[in-house]
mmCIF file of C-alpha atoms and ligand atoms in Angstrom:
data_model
loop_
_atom_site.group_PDB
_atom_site.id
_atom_site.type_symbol
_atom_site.label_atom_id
_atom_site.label_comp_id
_atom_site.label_asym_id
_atom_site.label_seq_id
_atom_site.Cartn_x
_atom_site.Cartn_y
_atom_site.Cartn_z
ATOM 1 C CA UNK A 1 -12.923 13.788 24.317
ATOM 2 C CA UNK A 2 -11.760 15.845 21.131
ATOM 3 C CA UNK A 3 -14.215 16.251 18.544
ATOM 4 C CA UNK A 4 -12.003 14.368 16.098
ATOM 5 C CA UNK A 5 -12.217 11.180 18.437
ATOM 6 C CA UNK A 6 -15.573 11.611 19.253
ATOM 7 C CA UNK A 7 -15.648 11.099 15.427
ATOM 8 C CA UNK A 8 -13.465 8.526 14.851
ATOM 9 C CA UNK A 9 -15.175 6.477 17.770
ATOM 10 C CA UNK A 10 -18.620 6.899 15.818
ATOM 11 C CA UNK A 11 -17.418 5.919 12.369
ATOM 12 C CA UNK A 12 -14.666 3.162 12.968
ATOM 13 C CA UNK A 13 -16.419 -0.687 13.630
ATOM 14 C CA UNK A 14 -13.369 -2.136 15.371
ATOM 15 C CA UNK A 15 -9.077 -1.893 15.312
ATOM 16 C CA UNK A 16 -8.873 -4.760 12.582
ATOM 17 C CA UNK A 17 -5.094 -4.399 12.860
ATOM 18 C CA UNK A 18 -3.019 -1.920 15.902
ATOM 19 C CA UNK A 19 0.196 -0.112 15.453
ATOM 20 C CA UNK A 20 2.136 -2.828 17.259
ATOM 21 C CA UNK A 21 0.707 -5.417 14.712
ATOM 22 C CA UNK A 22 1.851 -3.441 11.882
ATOM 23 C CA UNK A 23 5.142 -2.375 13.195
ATOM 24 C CA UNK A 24 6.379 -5.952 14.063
ATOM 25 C CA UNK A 25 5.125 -7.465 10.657
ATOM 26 C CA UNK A 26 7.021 -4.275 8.906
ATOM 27 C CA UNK A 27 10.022 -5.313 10.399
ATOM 28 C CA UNK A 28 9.653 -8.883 9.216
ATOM 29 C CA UNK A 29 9.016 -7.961 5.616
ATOM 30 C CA UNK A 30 12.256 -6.084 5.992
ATOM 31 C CA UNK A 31 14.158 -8.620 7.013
ATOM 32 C CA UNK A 32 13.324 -10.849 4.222
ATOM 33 C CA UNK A 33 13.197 -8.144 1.913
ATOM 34 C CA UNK A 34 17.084 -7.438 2.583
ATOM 35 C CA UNK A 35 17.826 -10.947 3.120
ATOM 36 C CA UNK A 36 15.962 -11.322 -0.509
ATOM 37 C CA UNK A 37 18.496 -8.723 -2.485
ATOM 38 C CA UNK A 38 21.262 -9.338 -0.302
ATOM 39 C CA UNK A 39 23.791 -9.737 -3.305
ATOM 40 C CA UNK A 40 22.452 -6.091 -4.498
ATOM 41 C CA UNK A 41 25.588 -4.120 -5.593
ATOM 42 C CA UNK A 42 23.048 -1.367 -7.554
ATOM 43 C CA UNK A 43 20.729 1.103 -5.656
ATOM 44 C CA UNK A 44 16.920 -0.866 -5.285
ATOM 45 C CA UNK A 45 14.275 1.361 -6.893
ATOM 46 C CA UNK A 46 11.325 1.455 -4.650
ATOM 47 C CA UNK A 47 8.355 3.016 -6.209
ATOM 48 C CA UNK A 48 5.479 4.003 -3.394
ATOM 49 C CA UNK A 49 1.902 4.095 -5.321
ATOM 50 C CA UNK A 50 0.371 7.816 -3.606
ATOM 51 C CA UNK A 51 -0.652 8.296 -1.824
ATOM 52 C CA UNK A 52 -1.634 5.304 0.697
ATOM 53 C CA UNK A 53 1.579 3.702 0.665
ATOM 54 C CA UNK A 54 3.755 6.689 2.323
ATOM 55 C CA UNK A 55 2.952 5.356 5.963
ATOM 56 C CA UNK A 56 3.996 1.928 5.341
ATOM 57 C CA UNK A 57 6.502 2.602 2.660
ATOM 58 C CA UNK A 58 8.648 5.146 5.294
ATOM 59 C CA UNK A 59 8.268 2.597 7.941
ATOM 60 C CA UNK A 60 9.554 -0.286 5.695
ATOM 61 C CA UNK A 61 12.437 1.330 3.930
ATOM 62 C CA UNK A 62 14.243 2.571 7.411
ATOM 63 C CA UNK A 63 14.964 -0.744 8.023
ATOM 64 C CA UNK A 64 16.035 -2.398 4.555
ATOM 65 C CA UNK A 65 19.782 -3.198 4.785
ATOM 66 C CA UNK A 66 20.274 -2.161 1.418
ATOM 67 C CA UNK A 67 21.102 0.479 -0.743
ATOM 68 C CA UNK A 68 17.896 1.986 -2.321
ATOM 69 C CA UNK A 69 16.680 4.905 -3.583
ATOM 70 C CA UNK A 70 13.085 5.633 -3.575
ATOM 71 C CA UNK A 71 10.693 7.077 -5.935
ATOM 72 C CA UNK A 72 6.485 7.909 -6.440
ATOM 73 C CA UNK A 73 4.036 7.466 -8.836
ATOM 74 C CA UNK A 74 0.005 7.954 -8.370
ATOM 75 C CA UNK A 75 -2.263 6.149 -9.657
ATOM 76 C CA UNK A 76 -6.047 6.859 -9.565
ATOM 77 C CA UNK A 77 -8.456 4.575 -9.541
ATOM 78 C CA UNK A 78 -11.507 5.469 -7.067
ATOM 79 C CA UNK A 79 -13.489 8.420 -6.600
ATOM 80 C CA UNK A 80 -14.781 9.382 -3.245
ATOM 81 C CA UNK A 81 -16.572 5.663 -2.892
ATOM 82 C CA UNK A 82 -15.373 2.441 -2.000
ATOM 83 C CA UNK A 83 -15.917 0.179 -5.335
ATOM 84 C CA UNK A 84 -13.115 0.520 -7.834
ATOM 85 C CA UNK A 85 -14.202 2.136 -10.924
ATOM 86 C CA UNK A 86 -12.231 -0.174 -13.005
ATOM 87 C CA UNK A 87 -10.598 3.007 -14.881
ATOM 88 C CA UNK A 88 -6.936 3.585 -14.110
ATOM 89 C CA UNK A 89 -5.260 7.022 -14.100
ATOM 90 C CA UNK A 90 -1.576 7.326 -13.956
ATOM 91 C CA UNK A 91 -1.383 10.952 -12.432
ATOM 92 C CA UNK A 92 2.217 11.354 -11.309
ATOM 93 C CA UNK A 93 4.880 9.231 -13.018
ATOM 94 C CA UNK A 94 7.972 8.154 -11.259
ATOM 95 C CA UNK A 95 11.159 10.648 -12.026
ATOM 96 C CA UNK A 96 14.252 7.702 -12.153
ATOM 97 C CA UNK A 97 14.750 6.072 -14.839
ATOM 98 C CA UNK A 98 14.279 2.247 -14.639
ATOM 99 C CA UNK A 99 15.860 0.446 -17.330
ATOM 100 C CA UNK A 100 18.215 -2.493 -15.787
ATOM 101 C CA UNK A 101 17.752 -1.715 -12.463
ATOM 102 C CA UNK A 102 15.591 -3.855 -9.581
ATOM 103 C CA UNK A 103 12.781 -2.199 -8.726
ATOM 104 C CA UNK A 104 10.134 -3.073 -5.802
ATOM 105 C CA UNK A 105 6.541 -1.520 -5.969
ATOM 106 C CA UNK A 106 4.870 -0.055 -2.348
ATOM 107 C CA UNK A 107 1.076 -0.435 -1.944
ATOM 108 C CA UNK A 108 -1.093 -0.279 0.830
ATOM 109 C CA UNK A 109 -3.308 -2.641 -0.421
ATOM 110 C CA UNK A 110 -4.404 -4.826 -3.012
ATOM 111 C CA UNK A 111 -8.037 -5.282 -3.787
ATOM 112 C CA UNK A 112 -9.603 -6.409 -7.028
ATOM 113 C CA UNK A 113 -6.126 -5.926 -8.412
ATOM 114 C CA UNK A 114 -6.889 -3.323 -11.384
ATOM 115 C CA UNK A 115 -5.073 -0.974 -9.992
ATOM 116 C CA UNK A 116 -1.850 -3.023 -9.837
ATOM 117 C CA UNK A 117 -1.993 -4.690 -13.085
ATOM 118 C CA UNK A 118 -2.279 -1.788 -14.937
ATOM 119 C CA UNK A 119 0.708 -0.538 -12.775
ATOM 120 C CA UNK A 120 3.081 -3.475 -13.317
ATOM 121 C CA UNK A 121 2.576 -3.906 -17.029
ATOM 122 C CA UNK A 122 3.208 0.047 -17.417
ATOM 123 C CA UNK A 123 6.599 -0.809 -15.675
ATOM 124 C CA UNK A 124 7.321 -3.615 -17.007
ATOM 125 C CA UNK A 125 7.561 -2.468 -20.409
ATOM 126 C CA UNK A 126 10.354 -0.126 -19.473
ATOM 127 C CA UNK A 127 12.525 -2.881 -19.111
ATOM 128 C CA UNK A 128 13.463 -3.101 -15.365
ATOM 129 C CA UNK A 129 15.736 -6.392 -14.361
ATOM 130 C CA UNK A 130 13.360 -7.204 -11.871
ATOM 131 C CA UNK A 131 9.805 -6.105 -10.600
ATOM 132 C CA UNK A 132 8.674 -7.189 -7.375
ATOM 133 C CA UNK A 133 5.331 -6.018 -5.238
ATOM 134 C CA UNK A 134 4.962 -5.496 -1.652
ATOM 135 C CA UNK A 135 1.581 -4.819 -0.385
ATOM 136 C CA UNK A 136 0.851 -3.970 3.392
ATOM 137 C CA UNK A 137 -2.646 -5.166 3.082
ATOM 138 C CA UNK A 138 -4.446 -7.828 0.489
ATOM 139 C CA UNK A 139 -8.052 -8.547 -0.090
ATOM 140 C CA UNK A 140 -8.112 -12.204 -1.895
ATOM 141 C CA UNK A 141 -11.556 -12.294 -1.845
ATOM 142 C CA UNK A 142 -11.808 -9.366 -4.040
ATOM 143 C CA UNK A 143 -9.316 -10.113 -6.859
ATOM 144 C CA UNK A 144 -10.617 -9.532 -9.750
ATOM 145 C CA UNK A 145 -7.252 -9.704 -11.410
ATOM 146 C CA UNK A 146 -4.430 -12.203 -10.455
ATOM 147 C CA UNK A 147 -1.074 -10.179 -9.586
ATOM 148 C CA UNK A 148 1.654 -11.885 -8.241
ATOM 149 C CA UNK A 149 2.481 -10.061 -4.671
ATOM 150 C CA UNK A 150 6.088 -10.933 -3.318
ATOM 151 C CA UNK A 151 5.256 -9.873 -0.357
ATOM 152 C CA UNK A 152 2.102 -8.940 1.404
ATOM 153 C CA UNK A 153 1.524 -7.481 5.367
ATOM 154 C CA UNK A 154 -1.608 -9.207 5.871
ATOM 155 C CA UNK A 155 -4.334 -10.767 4.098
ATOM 156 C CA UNK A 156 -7.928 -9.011 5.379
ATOM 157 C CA UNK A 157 -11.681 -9.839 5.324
ATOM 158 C CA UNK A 158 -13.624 -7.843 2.759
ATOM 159 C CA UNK A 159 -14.526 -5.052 4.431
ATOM 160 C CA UNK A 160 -13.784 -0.876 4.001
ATOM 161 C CA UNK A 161 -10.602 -0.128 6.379
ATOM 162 C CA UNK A 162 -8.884 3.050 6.766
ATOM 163 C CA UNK A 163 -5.634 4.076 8.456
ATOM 164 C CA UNK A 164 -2.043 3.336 8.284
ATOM 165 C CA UNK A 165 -2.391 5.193 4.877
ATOM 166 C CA UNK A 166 -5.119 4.152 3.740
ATOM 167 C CA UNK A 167 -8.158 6.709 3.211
ATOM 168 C CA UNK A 168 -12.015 7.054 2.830
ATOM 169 C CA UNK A 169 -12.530 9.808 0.360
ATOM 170 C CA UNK A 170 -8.655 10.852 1.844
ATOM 171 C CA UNK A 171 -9.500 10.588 5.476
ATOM 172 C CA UNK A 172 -7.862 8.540 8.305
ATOM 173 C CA UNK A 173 -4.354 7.776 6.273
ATOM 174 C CA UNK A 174 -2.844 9.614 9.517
ATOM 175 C CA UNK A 175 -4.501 7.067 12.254
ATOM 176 C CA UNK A 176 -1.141 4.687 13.054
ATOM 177 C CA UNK A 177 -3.775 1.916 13.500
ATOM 178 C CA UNK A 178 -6.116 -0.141 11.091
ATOM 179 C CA UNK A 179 -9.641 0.021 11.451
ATOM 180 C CA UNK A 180 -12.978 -0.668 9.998
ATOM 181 C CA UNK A 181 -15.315 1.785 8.705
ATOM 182 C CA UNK A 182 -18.708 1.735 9.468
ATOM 183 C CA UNK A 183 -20.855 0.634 6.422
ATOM 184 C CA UNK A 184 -23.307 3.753 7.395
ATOM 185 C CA UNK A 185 -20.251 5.333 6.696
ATOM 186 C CA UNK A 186 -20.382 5.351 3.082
ATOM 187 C CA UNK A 187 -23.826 3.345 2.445
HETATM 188 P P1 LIG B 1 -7.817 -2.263 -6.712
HETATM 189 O O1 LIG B 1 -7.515 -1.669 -8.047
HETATM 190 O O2 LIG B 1 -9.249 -2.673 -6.596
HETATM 191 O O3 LIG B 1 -6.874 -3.358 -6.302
HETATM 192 O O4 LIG B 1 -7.742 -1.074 -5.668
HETATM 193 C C1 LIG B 1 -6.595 -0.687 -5.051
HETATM 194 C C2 LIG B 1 -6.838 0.629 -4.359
HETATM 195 O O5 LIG B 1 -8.157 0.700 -3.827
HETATM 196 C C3 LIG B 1 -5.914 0.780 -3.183
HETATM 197 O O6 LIG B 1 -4.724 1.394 -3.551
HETATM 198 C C4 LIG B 1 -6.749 1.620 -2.236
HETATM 199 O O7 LIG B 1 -6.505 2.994 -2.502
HETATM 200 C C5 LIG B 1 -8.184 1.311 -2.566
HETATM 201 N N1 LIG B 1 -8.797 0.393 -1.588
HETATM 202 C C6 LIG B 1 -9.203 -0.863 -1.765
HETATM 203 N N2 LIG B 1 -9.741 -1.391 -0.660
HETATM 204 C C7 LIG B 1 -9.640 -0.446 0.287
HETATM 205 C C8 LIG B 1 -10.001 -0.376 1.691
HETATM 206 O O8 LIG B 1 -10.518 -1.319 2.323
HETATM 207 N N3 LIG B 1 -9.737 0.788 2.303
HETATM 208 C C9 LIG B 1 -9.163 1.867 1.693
HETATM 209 N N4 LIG B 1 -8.802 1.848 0.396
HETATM 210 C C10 LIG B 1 -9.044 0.706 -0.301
HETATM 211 MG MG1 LIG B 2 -7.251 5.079 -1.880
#
């Protein structure tokens, strides 16, 4: 065994979700995502929050039937634990310009909701025609604040997960599965 799996087979509880999960709900939310702009004539912004929505966000857009150009923009909102700090950062704004144009936000998941809210009300005062999210991953039990998500992968227990893009003081966005952390983990 490597060390890194000797690692990951200490710290990760169980595979809440595996690639094959993922990969056939992706495609899914891709079909109804190009079903859902179908009558698109203008290029779909997608904006991918950084950086745990690049795994999802590349596997999602390869197989939208539409004409889309993408686009980042990080937002900061934890340190190195796993409780929101309730302060939002905007670190990296997004580089196209948004007026009048239809524009669909990546995340890898949605927790309290802070994060988001701050996020979408940013946007939406730049006057997009539309603004739409699409979260891999949603915690309900955690909201804090009510977003509307268009679309959302799955909707997960409360507990700390990591892969698939989604990090533990930025580890384990490369594992293509989803698993828990162990609480001793971070406790
Ligand atoms: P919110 O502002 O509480 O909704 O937090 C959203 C952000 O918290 C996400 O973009 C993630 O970076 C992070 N986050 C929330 N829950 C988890 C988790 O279970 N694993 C990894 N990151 C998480
Ligand atoms: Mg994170």
């Amino acid at each position: 065994m490597s060390i890194w799996s000797e690692h990951l087979h200490n710290s990760l509880g169980s595979i809440l979700l595996t690639q094959d999960q993922i990969e056939q709900r992706i495609s899914e939310m891709a079909r109804q995502i190009s079903q859902d702009y179908a009558s698109l004539t203008d290029d779909l912004v997608v904006v991918g929050i950084l950086r745990g929505s690049v795994l999802f966000m590349s596997q999602l857009i390869k197989q939208l039937d539409l004409p889309l150009v993408i686009d980042f923009l990080a937002a900061a909102s934890y340190g190195s634990g796993v409780t929101s700090s309730g302060n939002v950062r905007i670190t990296e704004d997004t580089f196209i310009d948004i007026h009048g144009k239809h524009v669909l936000v990546i995340e890898d998941i949605v927790d309290t909701g802070i994060t988001l809210s701050k996020v979408l009300q940013m946007l939406q005062l730049r006057g997009p025609l539309s603004l739409k999210l699409c979260t891999l991953l949603s915690k309900p039990s955690r909201r804090q604040i009510e977003i509307p998500v268009a679309y959302c992968g799955f909707e997960v227990p409360d507990v700390f997960v990591v892969g698939y893009g989604l990090d533990y003081a930025d580890k384990y966005r490369h594992l293509p599965y989803i698993g828990v952390l162990k609480e001793n983990m971070y406790s």
